[in-house]
XYZ file of C-alpha atoms in Angstrom:
358
model
C 2.317 -19.342 -14.243
C 1.638 -22.284 -11.930
C 0.120 -25.419 -13.356
C -3.351 -26.248 -12.063
C -6.634 -27.873 -13.002
C -7.923 -24.476 -14.149
C -4.994 -23.862 -16.491
C -5.251 -27.397 -17.828
C -8.843 -26.562 -18.766
C -7.541 -23.888 -21.158
C -6.102 -26.638 -23.326
C -9.677 -27.292 -24.422
C -9.749 -23.936 -26.230
C -8.209 -23.883 -29.707
C -5.101 -21.735 -30.009
C -3.721 -22.180 -26.486
C -0.643 -24.303 -25.904
C 1.819 -24.360 -23.017
C 5.460 -25.102 -22.377
C 6.414 -26.350 -18.930
C 9.427 -27.046 -16.792
C 10.570 -28.403 -13.489
C 12.069 -26.016 -10.943
C 15.697 -25.482 -10.061
C 17.035 -23.710 -6.974
C 19.614 -20.930 -6.759
C 21.344 -21.187 -3.388
C 24.962 -21.583 -2.400
C 24.958 -24.081 -5.263
C 22.708 -24.404 -8.305
C 20.395 -27.414 -8.112
C 18.288 -28.584 -11.055
C 15.870 -30.003 -10.348
C 15.526 -28.402 -6.946
C 14.849 -31.719 -5.245
C 16.720 -34.905 -6.048
C 15.065 -38.308 -5.929
C 16.736 -38.908 -2.555
C 15.384 -35.579 -1.228
C 11.864 -36.512 -2.287
C 12.120 -39.896 -0.608
C 13.150 -38.252 2.675
C 10.267 -35.782 2.493
C 7.687 -38.196 1.115
C 6.065 -39.331 4.385
C 5.483 -35.764 5.589
C 4.462 -34.451 2.150
C 1.971 -37.291 1.670
C 0.502 -36.552 5.090
C 0.047 -32.872 4.237
C -0.925 -33.205 0.577
C -3.465 -35.986 1.055
C -5.191 -34.343 3.981
C -8.948 -34.422 3.733
C -10.577 -31.225 2.519
C -12.054 -30.727 6.003
C -8.555 -30.814 7.481
C -7.238 -28.369 4.889
C -10.260 -26.131 5.502
C -9.415 -26.091 9.210
C -5.826 -25.147 8.331
C -6.913 -22.036 6.430
C -6.545 -19.956 9.580
C -3.126 -21.439 10.409
C -0.164 -19.495 9.056
C 2.733 -21.009 7.129
C 5.030 -19.593 9.798
C 3.365 -21.880 12.363
C 3.462 -24.808 9.937
C 7.191 -24.382 9.280
C 7.905 -24.253 13.015
C 6.031 -27.542 13.367
C 7.117 -29.475 10.261
C 10.038 -27.631 8.642
C 13.363 -29.456 8.746
C 16.210 -29.673 6.233
C 15.227 -29.140 2.600
C 11.548 -29.431 3.478
C 11.952 -26.184 5.423
C 13.366 -24.479 2.316
C 10.486 -25.815 0.215
C 7.929 -24.593 2.766
C 9.584 -21.160 2.851
C 9.680 -20.683 -0.936
C 6.593 -22.276 -2.492
C 3.913 -20.659 -0.286
C 5.389 -17.276 -1.217
C 5.389 -18.120 -4.925
C 1.851 -19.527 -4.766
C 0.365 -16.500 -2.974
C 2.787 -13.750 -4.168
C 3.137 -12.685 -0.523
C 6.453 -12.728 1.380
C 5.131 -12.531 4.947
C 4.756 -16.176 6.033
C 2.769 -15.142 9.115
C -0.020 -13.973 6.763
C -0.028 -16.940 4.371
C -2.726 -19.554 4.949
C -1.379 -23.096 5.335
C -4.686 -24.553 4.134
C -4.733 -22.482 0.935
C -1.097 -23.373 0.283
C -1.560 -27.112 0.623
C -4.710 -27.045 -1.482
C -2.716 -25.292 -4.219
C 0.154 -27.764 -3.768
C -2.256 -30.630 -4.436
C -3.148 -28.937 -7.726
C 0.535 -28.443 -8.591
C 1.503 -32.098 -8.320
C 3.115 -33.285 -11.536
C 6.281 -33.129 -13.605
C 5.987 -29.512 -14.807
C 4.712 -27.285 -11.980
C 5.475 -24.051 -13.874
C 4.075 -23.423 -17.349
C 3.889 -20.511 -19.778
C 1.633 -20.031 -22.810
C 3.325 -20.408 -26.188
C 3.320 -16.965 -27.804
C 2.864 -15.207 -24.452
C -0.235 -14.228 -22.497
C -1.679 -12.498 -25.573
C -2.279 -15.975 -27.038
C -4.807 -16.616 -24.244
C -6.607 -13.300 -24.870
C -6.799 -13.959 -28.615
C -8.032 -17.519 -28.123
C -10.710 -16.313 -25.696
C -11.829 -13.618 -28.135
C -12.068 -16.155 -30.942
C -14.022 -18.576 -28.739
C -16.494 -15.870 -27.669
C -17.136 -14.724 -31.240
C -17.521 -18.287 -32.568
C -20.200 -18.864 -29.951
C -22.231 -15.757 -30.758
C -20.704 -13.331 -28.275
C -19.693 -9.756 -29.062
C -16.628 -7.857 -27.888
C -16.739 -4.060 -27.712
C -13.257 -2.516 -27.794
C -12.508 1.078 -26.773
C -15.902 1.214 -25.081
C -15.724 2.734 -21.616
C -18.248 1.422 -19.103
C -19.545 4.432 -17.204
C -22.353 2.994 -15.135
C -23.985 -0.285 -14.130
C -27.735 0.292 -14.199
C -29.344 -0.833 -10.950
C -33.047 -0.662 -10.178
C -34.650 -1.845 -6.948
C -31.485 -3.709 -5.896
C -31.152 -5.585 -9.207
C -28.495 -5.060 -11.898
C -30.430 -4.436 -15.124
C -27.657 -3.598 -17.599
C -24.832 -1.231 -18.546
C -25.096 2.361 -19.766
C -28.746 2.009 -20.749
C -28.432 -1.402 -22.438
C -30.289 -4.261 -20.759
C -28.620 -7.580 -19.897
C -29.649 -10.651 -17.902
C -26.562 -10.367 -15.688
C -23.586 -8.052 -15.249
C -20.139 -9.500 -14.494
C -17.375 -7.110 -13.458
C -13.841 -8.318 -14.212
C -11.795 -5.558 -12.619
C -9.867 -5.021 -9.382
C -12.674 -5.290 -6.871
C -11.533 -2.129 -5.073
C -12.392 -0.182 -8.263
C -15.987 -1.319 -8.733
C -17.373 1.843 -7.145
C -16.194 3.743 -10.218
C -19.055 2.123 -12.149
C -21.463 1.144 -9.355
C -22.640 3.715 -6.823
C -21.751 3.006 -3.189
C -25.359 3.769 -2.234
C -26.395 0.362 -3.582
C -24.419 -1.485 -0.877
C -24.328 -1.630 2.899
C -21.636 0.624 4.409
C -19.864 -2.357 6.000
C -19.494 -4.121 2.615
C -18.140 -0.929 1.018
C -15.564 -0.490 3.800
C -14.472 -4.107 3.504
C -14.005 -3.911 -0.274
C -12.104 -0.627 -0.129
C -9.803 -2.015 2.558
C -8.698 -5.103 0.625
C -4.973 -5.235 -0.108
C -3.383 -6.426 -3.359
C 0.092 -7.810 -4.025
C 3.184 -6.362 -5.675
C 6.142 -7.532 -7.723
C 9.180 -6.486 -9.704
C 9.345 -8.068 -13.158
C 12.591 -7.864 -15.114
C 13.513 -8.746 -18.689
C 17.084 -9.304 -19.863
C 17.776 -9.819 -23.562
C 20.949 -11.800 -24.282
C 22.619 -12.596 -27.594
C 24.121 -15.799 -26.211
C 22.735 -18.431 -23.849
C 23.729 -21.955 -22.891
C 21.369 -24.578 -24.288
C 21.410 -26.164 -20.828
C 19.283 -23.288 -19.503
C 16.705 -23.073 -22.291
C 13.166 -23.764 -21.119
C 14.096 -24.066 -17.435
C 12.944 -22.150 -14.344
C 14.848 -21.407 -11.138
C 13.623 -20.075 -7.792
C 15.588 -18.222 -5.132
C 15.180 -16.684 -1.693
C 16.870 -13.416 -0.696
C 17.275 -12.390 2.940
C 16.728 -8.702 3.635
C 15.421 -7.331 6.936
C 14.350 -4.129 5.198
C 11.447 -5.891 3.446
C 8.195 -7.371 4.739
C 8.759 -10.977 5.798
C 12.562 -10.452 5.987
C 12.962 -12.670 2.902
C 11.921 -12.238 -0.727
C 11.065 -15.120 -3.043
C 11.809 -14.834 -6.731
C 12.108 -16.752 -9.981
C 14.273 -16.600 -13.096
C 12.612 -18.183 -16.103
C 14.148 -19.247 -19.425
C 10.976 -20.471 -21.156
C 10.612 -17.202 -23.083
C 14.187 -17.737 -24.296
C 13.207 -21.023 -25.928
C 12.331 -20.835 -29.628
C 9.376 -23.099 -28.849
C 7.926 -20.233 -26.806
C 7.625 -18.099 -29.984
C 8.636 -14.930 -28.132
C 12.379 -14.436 -28.594
C 13.692 -13.219 -31.978
C 16.212 -15.460 -33.727
C 19.589 -15.519 -31.988
C 18.148 -13.461 -29.114
C 17.114 -14.814 -25.728
C 14.557 -13.146 -23.459
C 15.042 -14.006 -19.793
C 12.102 -13.174 -17.533
C 12.565 -12.725 -13.778
C 10.352 -11.617 -10.963
C 10.637 -10.833 -7.288
C 7.696 -10.682 -4.893
C 7.161 -7.549 -2.810
C 4.361 -5.690 -1.045
C 2.358 -2.931 -2.797
C 4.059 -0.339 -0.564
C 7.521 -1.668 -1.460
C 6.604 -1.559 -5.148
C 5.908 2.170 -4.765
C 9.181 2.879 -2.915
C 11.863 4.022 -5.390
C 14.633 3.193 -2.929
C 13.448 -0.424 -2.885
C 13.488 -0.659 -6.689
C 17.275 -0.573 -6.858
C 17.613 -3.145 -4.084
C 15.223 -5.541 -5.828
C 16.892 -5.070 -9.218
C 20.254 -5.868 -7.599
C 18.796 -9.067 -6.075
C 17.555 -10.255 -9.464
C 20.879 -9.448 -11.159
C 22.810 -11.196 -8.385
C 20.891 -14.445 -8.885
C 21.036 -14.226 -12.671
C 24.802 -13.862 -12.340
C 24.918 -17.051 -10.263
C 23.327 -18.877 -13.195
C 25.327 -17.047 -15.884
C 28.520 -15.565 -14.372
C 29.385 -13.590 -17.522
C 25.843 -12.679 -18.629
C 26.695 -8.956 -18.847
C 29.014 -9.682 -21.785
C 26.068 -10.920 -23.849
C 23.493 -8.470 -22.453
C 21.820 -6.297 -25.106
C 19.325 -4.552 -22.856
C 17.332 -5.007 -19.665
C 14.235 -3.444 -18.162
C 12.793 -3.575 -14.636
C 9.082 -3.027 -14.019
C 7.435 -2.618 -10.626
C 3.775 -3.519 -10.226
C 1.930 -2.475 -7.091
C -1.340 -4.187 -8.075
C -0.202 -7.578 -9.340
C -3.084 -9.618 -7.897
C -6.317 -7.813 -7.130
C -6.527 -9.138 -3.572
C -3.753 -10.859 -1.636
C -4.799 -14.329 -0.485
C -3.859 -14.128 3.200
C -5.366 -15.176 6.526
C -6.313 -11.558 7.331
C -7.464 -10.436 3.877
C -10.609 -12.379 3.000
C -11.504 -12.274 -0.675
C -15.132 -11.429 -1.503
C -17.585 -13.874 -3.037
C -18.390 -13.798 -6.749
C -21.938 -12.901 -5.644
C -22.461 -9.270 -4.616
C -25.269 -7.844 -2.461
C -26.838 -6.560 -5.709
C -28.863 -9.250 -7.492
C -27.518 -10.280 -10.938
C -24.236 -8.425 -10.316
C -21.203 -10.727 -10.106
C -17.456 -10.326 -9.605
C -14.864 -12.242 -11.639
C -11.082 -12.257 -11.846
C -8.234 -12.684 -9.389
C -9.891 -10.532 -6.699
C -12.540 -13.045 -5.627
C -12.771 -16.089 -3.403
C -11.986 -18.910 -5.823
C -9.166 -21.441 -6.174
C -5.581 -20.319 -6.625
C -4.159 -16.909 -7.477
C -3.747 -14.852 -10.631
C -5.058 -16.441 -13.807
C -5.898 -19.678 -11.961
C -8.151 -17.735 -9.590
C -9.730 -15.820 -12.492
C -10.518 -18.981 -14.457
C -12.072 -20.662 -11.439
C -14.185 -17.557 -10.769
C -15.651 -17.986 -14.274
C -16.517 -21.599 -13.426
C -18.281 -20.509 -10.227
C -20.287 -17.822 -12.043
C -21.285 -20.277 -14.759
C -22.650 -22.605 -12.067
C -24.638 -19.728 -10.548
C -26.120 -18.719 -13.904
C -27.265 -22.220 -14.891
């Protein structure tokens, strides 16, 4: 999880705490942190120019791809940074589709000592804290309650399944909203646009070890794998040891959970032949960090996800607004046009809806 203003805001809710780390790099050699002080000094003039650009300038860069930006600015280690971080920020490997403006806006949010964080106790700690917050403030949560239909009358959302509400907020992959809202309530063009939106994919792996060097605990490492058989010809990935730390409250005593992921397209995530290639890439980079890790390996599992983020944040895949053509019907989550990706995007969508409902 990338650190951002939105994630920092979660610290205001009781029961949510985070552990963070700097980033290392797995290349021909292992570098931790990825950039030395000398590297940062060499890059500083160019980074300051890009990171402190006025919002108008960044807005204008939204239609410029990272591929173009790298051709213009990428030299030495800065080129490596510009090839890896945009992919990690957007969970898209094709640099020709990644918006330079969106990337640099996100980079401004990521400035700080610990750019990657993870919730203590896992993501369930966020869900539980949210549930507690909602109930303390008079809200109700209905579990195992399927929503069958959003009630719409005269172009206005009135409620759900016969129950009236002031507003209806759908927090689901936006491409799925027509399962609960009839297409007849929208213009055909809007329906086509929503159905055509593309998500992102990933392989997530877990390795459980019974031995791990203390030097790796709590750290995160990124890598880049060249492979012409995948979109973008290179795949960005990360190997994370924060779950292995006892402070993370996830690994059993004397066991160490190592979490890894590799970005791919939704189509690649559905291709069984690609699964084995991606698993081999993850194992190869884990072996660079721990040459004899297989001796202490208890078990491993590889999961492929073809719908990681609801809508990929690319120059040719415009996310929809939180406001729908139906009055009082709003969209929330990582599918909408708000800051960041994943949970950062979802949290900011809640902020935008709150402003609309004031």
